[in-house]
Amino acid sequence: KAGVTQTPRYLIKTRGQQVTLSCSPISGHRSVSWYQQTPGQGLQFLFEYFSETQRNKGNFPGRFSGRQFSNSRSEMNVSTLELGDSALYLCASSLIPGPSYEQYFGPGTRLTVT
Amino acid sequence: AQRVTQPEKLLSVFKGAPVELKCNYSYSGSPELFWYVQYSRQRLQLLLRHISRESIKGFTADLNKGETSFHLKKPFAQEEDSAMYYCALKDTDKLIFGTGTRLQVFP
């Protein structure tokens, strides 16, 4: 079974731009969660999507948004990029929504904002 | 506020030595805790969860509600245990992660 894939793997953007990251879950998984990982804050939950609906959202500004398509693929968008948005963005998929069930992580997208 | 604390950034031991990775939590309610691991050049993956009361790769973790701890233990470390270990707490419907502890096992 193919694992979670994320594209692109690396991205360099300028302050003020916007960016879209993509995540394809494991086949059959309908839940996708997104996390931001930084050296200072560690891993922080962004949001979770299940069946094209956002189930839960972390404490991030409205510049961070996401969506999920009918094939369970998910995208997250960050508008008006700030230097502090530089991070590794991880997505994770699971068969059943919610953190009680094993989440399978992707390799991440490394975003650098200059 | 709900919080997970991993006090050690780095833990270095020799092969065959016992290992204890510390995790303390702050949670009002009945906690649900996990250990995730990331080996070099691999993805973050679930190691174990306290609900399962299982031993994975020789690791165990016991929830101590009195001390609000969920330390990860292994009696005899192996070189392949070298990795980044994250303790995580289920808060409502999301995971709160600790900052992680890097375990280095020397031959």
PDB file of C-alpha atoms in Angstrom:
ATOM      1  CA  LYS A   1       0.000   0.000   0.000  1.00  0.00           C
ATOM      2  CA  ALA A   2       1.424   3.368  -0.967  1.00  0.00           C
ATOM      3  CA  GLY A   3       2.016   5.733   1.911  1.00  0.00           C
ATOM      4  CA  VAL A   4       0.893   9.306   2.383  1.00  0.00           C
ATOM      5  CA  THR A   5       2.364  11.567  -0.258  1.00  0.00           C
ATOM      6  CA  GLN A   6       2.907  15.297  -0.034  1.00  0.00           C
ATOM      7  CA  THR A   7       3.779  17.710  -2.781  1.00  0.00           C
ATOM      8  CA  PRO A   8       5.860  19.654  -3.225  1.00  0.00           C
ATOM      9  CA  ARG A   9       8.583  18.461  -0.870  1.00  0.00           C
ATOM     10  CA  TYR A  10      10.372  21.805  -0.771  1.00  0.00           C
ATOM     11  CA  LEU A  11       9.128  25.299  -1.412  1.00  0.00           C
ATOM     12  CA  ILE A  12      10.626  28.758  -1.171  1.00  0.00           C
ATOM     13  CA  LYS A  13       8.275  31.726  -1.091  1.00  0.00           C
ATOM     14  CA  THR A  14       8.513  35.437  -0.397  1.00  0.00           C
ATOM     15  CA  ARG A  15       6.728  37.296   2.376  1.00  0.00           C
ATOM     16  CA  GLY A  16       3.244  38.310   1.322  1.00  0.00           C
ATOM     17  CA  GLN A  17       2.798  35.520  -1.205  1.00  0.00           C
ATOM     18  CA  GLN A  18       0.439  32.638  -0.780  1.00  0.00           C
ATOM     19  CA  VAL A  19       1.131  28.928  -0.997  1.00  0.00           C
ATOM     20  CA  THR A  20      -0.834  25.730  -1.512  1.00  0.00           C
ATOM     21  CA  LEU A  21       0.384  22.376  -0.248  1.00  0.00           C
ATOM     22  CA  SER A  22      -1.088  19.039  -1.262  1.00  0.00           C
ATOM     23  CA  CYS A  23      -1.549  15.768   0.589  1.00  0.00           C
ATOM     24  CA  SER A  24      -2.725  12.439  -0.812  1.00  0.00           C
ATOM     25  CA  PRO A  25      -3.776   9.998   1.912  1.00  0.00           C
ATOM     26  CA  ILE A  26      -3.348   6.252   1.964  1.00  0.00           C
ATOM     27  CA  SER A  27      -5.943   4.615  -0.255  1.00  0.00           C
ATOM     28  CA  GLY A  28      -9.145   4.110   1.716  1.00  0.00           C
ATOM     29  CA  HIS A  29      -8.281   6.677   4.373  1.00  0.00           C
ATOM     30  CA  ARG A  30     -10.811   9.469   4.534  1.00  0.00           C
ATOM     31  CA  SER A  31      -9.371  11.502   7.379  1.00  0.00           C
ATOM     32  CA  VAL A  32      -6.508  13.926   6.791  1.00  0.00           C
ATOM     33  CA  SER A  33      -4.854  16.043   9.475  1.00  0.00           C
ATOM     34  CA  TRP A  34      -2.292  18.785   9.023  1.00  0.00           C
ATOM     35  CA  TYR A  35       0.483  19.773  11.418  1.00  0.00           C
ATOM     36  CA  GLN A  36       3.095  22.506  11.479  1.00  0.00           C
ATOM     37  CA  GLN A  37       6.511  21.589  12.834  1.00  0.00           C
ATOM     38  CA  THR A  38       9.024  24.259  13.863  1.00  0.00           C
ATOM     39  CA  PRO A  39      12.122  24.102  16.074  1.00  0.00           C
ATOM     40  CA  GLY A  40      10.594  26.540  18.538  1.00  0.00           C
ATOM     41  CA  GLN A  41       7.009  25.312  18.824  1.00  0.00           C
ATOM     42  CA  GLY A  42       7.396  21.675  17.842  1.00  0.00           C
ATOM     43  CA  LEU A  43       4.476  19.871  16.236  1.00  0.00           C
ATOM     44  CA  GLN A  44       1.236  21.824  16.284  1.00  0.00           C
ATOM     45  CA  PHE A  45      -2.135  20.711  15.006  1.00  0.00           C
ATOM     46  CA  LEU A  46      -3.586  22.819  12.201  1.00  0.00           C
ATOM     47  CA  PHE A  47      -6.822  21.082  11.174  1.00  0.00           C
ATOM     48  CA  GLU A  48      -8.462  17.787  10.325  1.00  0.00           C
ATOM     49  CA  TYR A  49     -10.729  16.960   7.402  1.00  0.00           C
ATOM     50  CA  PHE A  50     -13.038  14.006   7.058  1.00  0.00           C
ATOM     51  CA  SER A  51     -15.407  13.404   4.175  1.00  0.00           C
ATOM     52  CA  GLU A  52     -14.694  16.870   2.767  1.00  0.00           C
ATOM     53  CA  THR A  53     -15.648  18.590   6.051  1.00  0.00           C
ATOM     54  CA  GLN A  54     -13.364  20.280   8.531  1.00  0.00           C
ATOM     55  CA  ARG A  55     -13.812  18.440  11.830  1.00  0.00           C
ATOM     56  CA  ASN A  56     -11.439  20.333  14.009  1.00  0.00           C
ATOM     57  CA  LYS A  57      -9.125  23.319  13.893  1.00  0.00           C
ATOM     58  CA  GLY A  58      -6.075  24.330  15.906  1.00  0.00           C
ATOM     59  CA  ASN A  59      -5.098  27.782  17.112  1.00  0.00           C
ATOM     60  CA  PHE A  60      -3.829  29.261  13.903  1.00  0.00           C
ATOM     61  CA  PRO A  61      -4.852  32.523  12.225  1.00  0.00           C
ATOM     62  CA  GLY A  62      -7.375  32.579   9.425  1.00  0.00           C
ATOM     63  CA  ARG A  63      -4.523  32.854   6.902  1.00  0.00           C
ATOM     64  CA  PHE A  64      -4.261  29.089   7.251  1.00  0.00           C
ATOM     65  CA  SER A  65      -7.038  27.238   5.499  1.00  0.00           C
ATOM     66  CA  GLY A  66      -7.626  23.875   3.981  1.00  0.00           C
ATOM     67  CA  ARG A  67      -9.998  21.738   2.053  1.00  0.00           C
ATOM     68  CA  GLN A  68     -10.587  18.145   1.146  1.00  0.00           C
ATOM     69  CA  PHE A  69     -11.772  16.743  -2.131  1.00  0.00           C
ATOM     70  CA  SER A  70     -14.124  13.853  -2.834  1.00  0.00           C
ATOM     71  CA  ASN A  71     -11.147  11.548  -3.439  1.00  0.00           C
ATOM     72  CA  SER A  72      -9.907  12.430   0.093  1.00  0.00           C
ATOM     73  CA  ARG A  73      -6.921  14.388  -1.179  1.00  0.00           C
ATOM     74  CA  SER A  74      -6.410  17.506   0.857  1.00  0.00           C
ATOM     75  CA  GLU A  75      -4.824  20.884   0.304  1.00  0.00           C
ATOM     76  CA  MET A  76      -3.803  23.523   2.751  1.00  0.00           C
ATOM     77  CA  ASN A  77      -3.346  27.138   1.838  1.00  0.00           C
ATOM     78  CA  VAL A  78      -1.444  29.867   3.598  1.00  0.00           C
ATOM     79  CA  SER A  79      -2.107  33.398   2.449  1.00  0.00           C
ATOM     80  CA  THR A  80      -0.017  36.512   3.063  1.00  0.00           C
ATOM     81  CA  LEU A  81       3.015  34.518   4.116  1.00  0.00           C
ATOM     82  CA  GLU A  82       5.100  35.674   7.052  1.00  0.00           C
ATOM     83  CA  LEU A  83       8.666  34.750   7.936  1.00  0.00           C
ATOM     84  CA  GLY A  84       7.340  32.795  10.912  1.00  0.00           C
ATOM     85  CA  ASP A  85       5.428  30.475   8.601  1.00  0.00           C
ATOM     86  CA  SER A  86       8.710  28.816   7.640  1.00  0.00           C
ATOM     87  CA  ALA A  87       8.247  25.273   8.843  1.00  0.00           C
ATOM     88  CA  LEU A  88       7.840  21.641   7.957  1.00  0.00           C
ATOM     89  CA  TYR A  89       4.189  20.945   7.192  1.00  0.00           C
ATOM     90  CA  LEU A  90       3.132  17.382   7.832  1.00  0.00           C
ATOM     91  CA  CYS A  91      -0.064  15.706   6.878  1.00  0.00           C
ATOM     92  CA  ALA A  92      -1.339  12.473   8.313  1.00  0.00           C
ATOM     93  CA  SER A  93      -4.131  10.183   7.216  1.00  0.00           C
ATOM     94  CA  SER A  94      -6.184   7.687   9.137  1.00  0.00           C
ATOM     95  CA  LEU A  95      -8.986   5.278   8.443  1.00  0.00           C
ATOM     96  CA  ILE A  96     -11.171   6.709  11.182  1.00  0.00           C
ATOM     97  CA  PRO A  97     -11.162  10.386  12.203  1.00  0.00           C
ATOM     98  CA  GLY A  98      -9.797  11.540  15.523  1.00  0.00           C
ATOM     99  CA  PRO A  99      -6.429  11.158  17.249  1.00  0.00           C
ATOM    100  CA  SER A 100      -7.331   7.907  19.015  1.00  0.00           C
ATOM    101  CA  TYR A 101      -6.653   6.020  15.817  1.00  0.00           C
ATOM    102  CA  GLU A 102      -3.257   5.503  14.281  1.00  0.00           C
ATOM    103  CA  GLN A 103      -2.246   8.355  12.043  1.00  0.00           C
ATOM    104  CA  TYR A 104       0.078   7.697   9.127  1.00  0.00           C
ATOM    105  CA  PHE A 105       2.337  10.620   8.397  1.00  0.00           C
ATOM    106  CA  GLY A 106       3.677  11.883   5.129  1.00  0.00           C
ATOM    107  CA  PRO A 107       7.263  13.027   4.557  1.00  0.00           C
ATOM    108  CA  GLY A 108       6.313  16.689   4.879  1.00  0.00           C
ATOM    109  CA  THR A 109       6.676  19.825   2.815  1.00  0.00           C
ATOM    110  CA  ARG A 110       9.521  22.130   3.873  1.00  0.00           C
ATOM    111  CA  LEU A 111       8.358  25.720   3.388  1.00  0.00           C
ATOM    112  CA  THR A 112      10.880  28.532   3.569  1.00  0.00           C
ATOM    113  CA  VAL A 113       9.618  32.114   3.563  1.00  0.00           C
ATOM    114  CA  THR A 114      12.175  34.791   2.721  1.00  0.00           C
TER     115      THR A 114
ATOM    116  CA  ALA B   1      -4.017  24.488  29.753  1.00  0.00           C
ATOM    117  CA  GLN B   2      -3.374  21.055  28.342  1.00  0.00           C
ATOM    118  CA  ARG B   3       0.319  20.488  27.905  1.00  0.00           C
ATOM    119  CA  VAL B   4       2.904  17.793  27.273  1.00  0.00           C
ATOM    120  CA  THR B   5       6.412  18.218  28.614  1.00  0.00           C
ATOM    121  CA  GLN B   6       9.442  16.243  27.587  1.00  0.00           C
ATOM    122  CA  PRO B   7      12.199  17.669  29.768  1.00  0.00           C
ATOM    123  CA  GLU B   8      15.155  16.141  27.927  1.00  0.00           C
ATOM    124  CA  LYS B   9      16.107  17.263  24.445  1.00  0.00           C
ATOM    125  CA  LEU B  10      18.801  14.619  24.182  1.00  0.00           C
ATOM    126  CA  LEU B  11      19.359  11.331  25.932  1.00  0.00           C
ATOM    127  CA  SER B  12      22.536   9.382  25.249  1.00  0.00           C
ATOM    128  CA  VAL B  13      23.089   5.818  26.420  1.00  0.00           C
ATOM    129  CA  PHE B  14      25.272   2.855  25.527  1.00  0.00           C
ATOM    130  CA  LYS B  15      23.905  -0.262  23.910  1.00  0.00           C
ATOM    131  CA  GLY B  16      22.471  -2.608  26.514  1.00  0.00           C
ATOM    132  CA  ALA B  17      21.767   0.151  29.033  1.00  0.00           C
ATOM    133  CA  PRO B  18      18.231   0.834  30.281  1.00  0.00           C
ATOM    134  CA  VAL B  19      16.382   3.746  28.734  1.00  0.00           C
ATOM    135  CA  GLU B  20      13.706   5.995  30.181  1.00  0.00           C
ATOM    136  CA  LEU B  21      12.298   8.840  28.122  1.00  0.00           C
ATOM    137  CA  LYS B  22      10.324  11.170  30.314  1.00  0.00           C
ATOM    138  CA  CYS B  23       6.912  12.597  29.531  1.00  0.00           C
ATOM    139  CA  ASN B  24       4.719  14.634  31.846  1.00  0.00           C
ATOM    140  CA  TYR B  25       1.313  15.969  30.983  1.00  0.00           C
ATOM    141  CA  SER B  26      -1.228  18.472  32.190  1.00  0.00           C
ATOM    142  CA  TYR B  27      -4.831  17.488  31.508  1.00  0.00           C
ATOM    143  CA  SER B  28      -8.125  17.861  33.299  1.00  0.00           C
ATOM    144  CA  GLY B  29      -9.911  14.615  32.699  1.00  0.00           C
ATOM    145  CA  SER B  30      -8.984  11.099  31.768  1.00  0.00           C
ATOM    146  CA  PRO B  31      -5.933  11.355  29.506  1.00  0.00           C
ATOM    147  CA  GLU B  32      -5.236   9.369  26.388  1.00  0.00           C
ATOM    148  CA  LEU B  33      -1.508   9.280  25.630  1.00  0.00           C
ATOM    149  CA  PHE B  34       0.723   8.108  22.820  1.00  0.00           C
ATOM    150  CA  TRP B  35       4.375   7.781  21.887  1.00  0.00           C
ATOM    151  CA  TYR B  36       5.380   8.564  18.320  1.00  0.00           C
ATOM    152  CA  VAL B  37       8.857   7.896  16.913  1.00  0.00           C
ATOM    153  CA  GLN B  38      10.811   9.197  13.957  1.00  0.00           C
ATOM    154  CA  TYR B  39      13.863   7.235  12.846  1.00  0.00           C
ATOM    155  CA  SER B  40      16.496   8.912  10.720  1.00  0.00           C
ATOM    156  CA  ARG B  41      15.211   9.626   7.201  1.00  0.00           C
ATOM    157  CA  GLN B  42      11.874   8.008   8.003  1.00  0.00           C
ATOM    158  CA  ARG B  43       8.393   9.328   8.714  1.00  0.00           C
ATOM    159  CA  LEU B  44       6.856   9.982  12.052  1.00  0.00           C
ATOM    160  CA  GLN B  45       5.024   6.851  13.175  1.00  0.00           C
ATOM    161  CA  LEU B  46       3.023   5.624  16.114  1.00  0.00           C
ATOM    162  CA  LEU B  47       5.054   3.561  18.572  1.00  0.00           C
ATOM    163  CA  LEU B  48       2.470   2.797  21.210  1.00  0.00           C
ATOM    164  CA  ARG B  49      -0.618   4.092  22.992  1.00  0.00           C
ATOM    165  CA  HIS B  50      -1.396   3.671  26.663  1.00  0.00           C
ATOM    166  CA  ILE B  51      -4.877   2.294  26.003  1.00  0.00           C
ATOM    167  CA  SER B  52      -3.395  -0.755  24.294  1.00  0.00           C
ATOM    168  CA  ARG B  53      -1.025  -1.513  27.177  1.00  0.00           C
ATOM    169  CA  GLU B  54       1.267  -3.105  24.635  1.00  0.00           C
ATOM    170  CA  SER B  55       5.018  -3.541  24.292  1.00  0.00           C
ATOM    171  CA  ILE B  56       6.424  -2.526  20.933  1.00  0.00           C
ATOM    172  CA  LYS B  57      10.066  -3.191  20.019  1.00  0.00           C
ATOM    173  CA  GLY B  58      10.692  -3.839  23.702  1.00  0.00           C
ATOM    174  CA  PHE B  59       9.341  -0.433  24.759  1.00  0.00           C
ATOM    175  CA  THR B  60       6.625  -0.012  27.364  1.00  0.00           C
ATOM    176  CA  ALA B  61       4.956   3.026  28.848  1.00  0.00           C
ATOM    177  CA  ASP B  62       2.786   3.144  31.932  1.00  0.00           C
ATOM    178  CA  LEU B  63       0.348   5.906  32.667  1.00  0.00           C
ATOM    179  CA  ASN B  64       0.851   7.251  36.188  1.00  0.00           C
ATOM    180  CA  LYS B  65      -2.066   9.538  36.931  1.00  0.00           C
ATOM    181  CA  GLY B  66      -0.716  10.485  40.352  1.00  0.00           C
ATOM    182  CA  GLU B  67       2.523  11.803  38.867  1.00  0.00           C
ATOM    183  CA  THR B  68       0.842  12.810  35.567  1.00  0.00           C
ATOM    184  CA  SER B  69       3.534  10.936  33.690  1.00  0.00           C
ATOM    185  CA  PHE B  70       3.781   8.549  30.772  1.00  0.00           C
ATOM    186  CA  HIS B  71       7.454   7.655  30.628  1.00  0.00           C
ATOM    187  CA  LEU B  72       8.737   5.383  27.860  1.00  0.00           C
ATOM    188  CA  LYS B  73      11.035   2.599  29.018  1.00  0.00           C
ATOM    189  CA  LYS B  74      13.174  -0.135  27.571  1.00  0.00           C
ATOM    190  CA  PRO B  75      15.379  -2.394  29.694  1.00  0.00           C
ATOM    191  CA  PHE B  76      18.177  -2.850  27.137  1.00  0.00           C
ATOM    192  CA  ALA B  77      18.711  -0.203  24.469  1.00  0.00           C
ATOM    193  CA  GLN B  78      19.730  -1.191  20.948  1.00  0.00           C
ATOM    194  CA  GLU B  79      21.538   0.968  18.390  1.00  0.00           C
ATOM    195  CA  GLU B  80      18.479   0.840  16.127  1.00  0.00           C
ATOM    196  CA  ASP B  81      16.477   2.586  18.865  1.00  0.00           C
ATOM    197  CA  SER B  82      18.297   5.825  18.035  1.00  0.00           C
ATOM    198  CA  ALA B  83      15.555   8.205  16.933  1.00  0.00           C
ATOM    199  CA  MET B  84      13.433  11.195  17.869  1.00  0.00           C
ATOM    200  CA  TYR B  85      10.646  10.319  20.296  1.00  0.00           C
ATOM    201  CA  TYR B  86       7.508  12.399  20.794  1.00  0.00           C
ATOM    202  CA  CYS B  87       4.971  12.039  23.559  1.00  0.00           C
ATOM    203  CA  ALA B  88       1.446  13.116  22.583  1.00  0.00           C
ATOM    204  CA  LEU B  89      -1.803  13.762  24.431  1.00  0.00           C
ATOM    205  CA  LYS B  90      -5.292  13.595  23.012  1.00  0.00           C
ATOM    206  CA  ASP B  91      -7.041  16.881  23.781  1.00  0.00           C
ATOM    207  CA  THR B  92     -10.696  16.890  22.763  1.00  0.00           C
ATOM    208  CA  ASP B  93     -10.236  15.817  19.174  1.00  0.00           C
ATOM    209  CA  LYS B  94      -6.623  16.652  18.401  1.00  0.00           C
ATOM    210  CA  LEU B  95      -3.146  15.659  19.445  1.00  0.00           C
ATOM    211  CA  ILE B  96      -0.850  17.860  21.509  1.00  0.00           C
ATOM    212  CA  PHE B  97       2.774  16.881  21.055  1.00  0.00           C
ATOM    213  CA  GLY B  98       5.724  17.376  23.324  1.00  0.00           C
ATOM    214  CA  THR B  99       8.875  18.913  21.894  1.00  0.00           C
ATOM    215  CA  GLY B 100      10.543  15.547  21.553  1.00  0.00           C
ATOM    216  CA  THR B 101      13.607  13.779  22.933  1.00  0.00           C
ATOM    217  CA  ARG B 102      16.422  12.584  20.735  1.00  0.00           C
ATOM    218  CA  LEU B 103      17.693   9.206  21.868  1.00  0.00           C
ATOM    219  CA  GLN B 104      21.246   8.314  20.877  1.00  0.00           C
ATOM    220  CA  VAL B 105      22.378   4.758  21.528  1.00  0.00           C
ATOM    221  CA  PHE B 106      26.139   4.300  21.244  1.00  0.00           C
ATOM    222  CA  PRO B 107      27.719   0.917  20.428  1.00  0.00           C
TER     223      PRO B 107
END
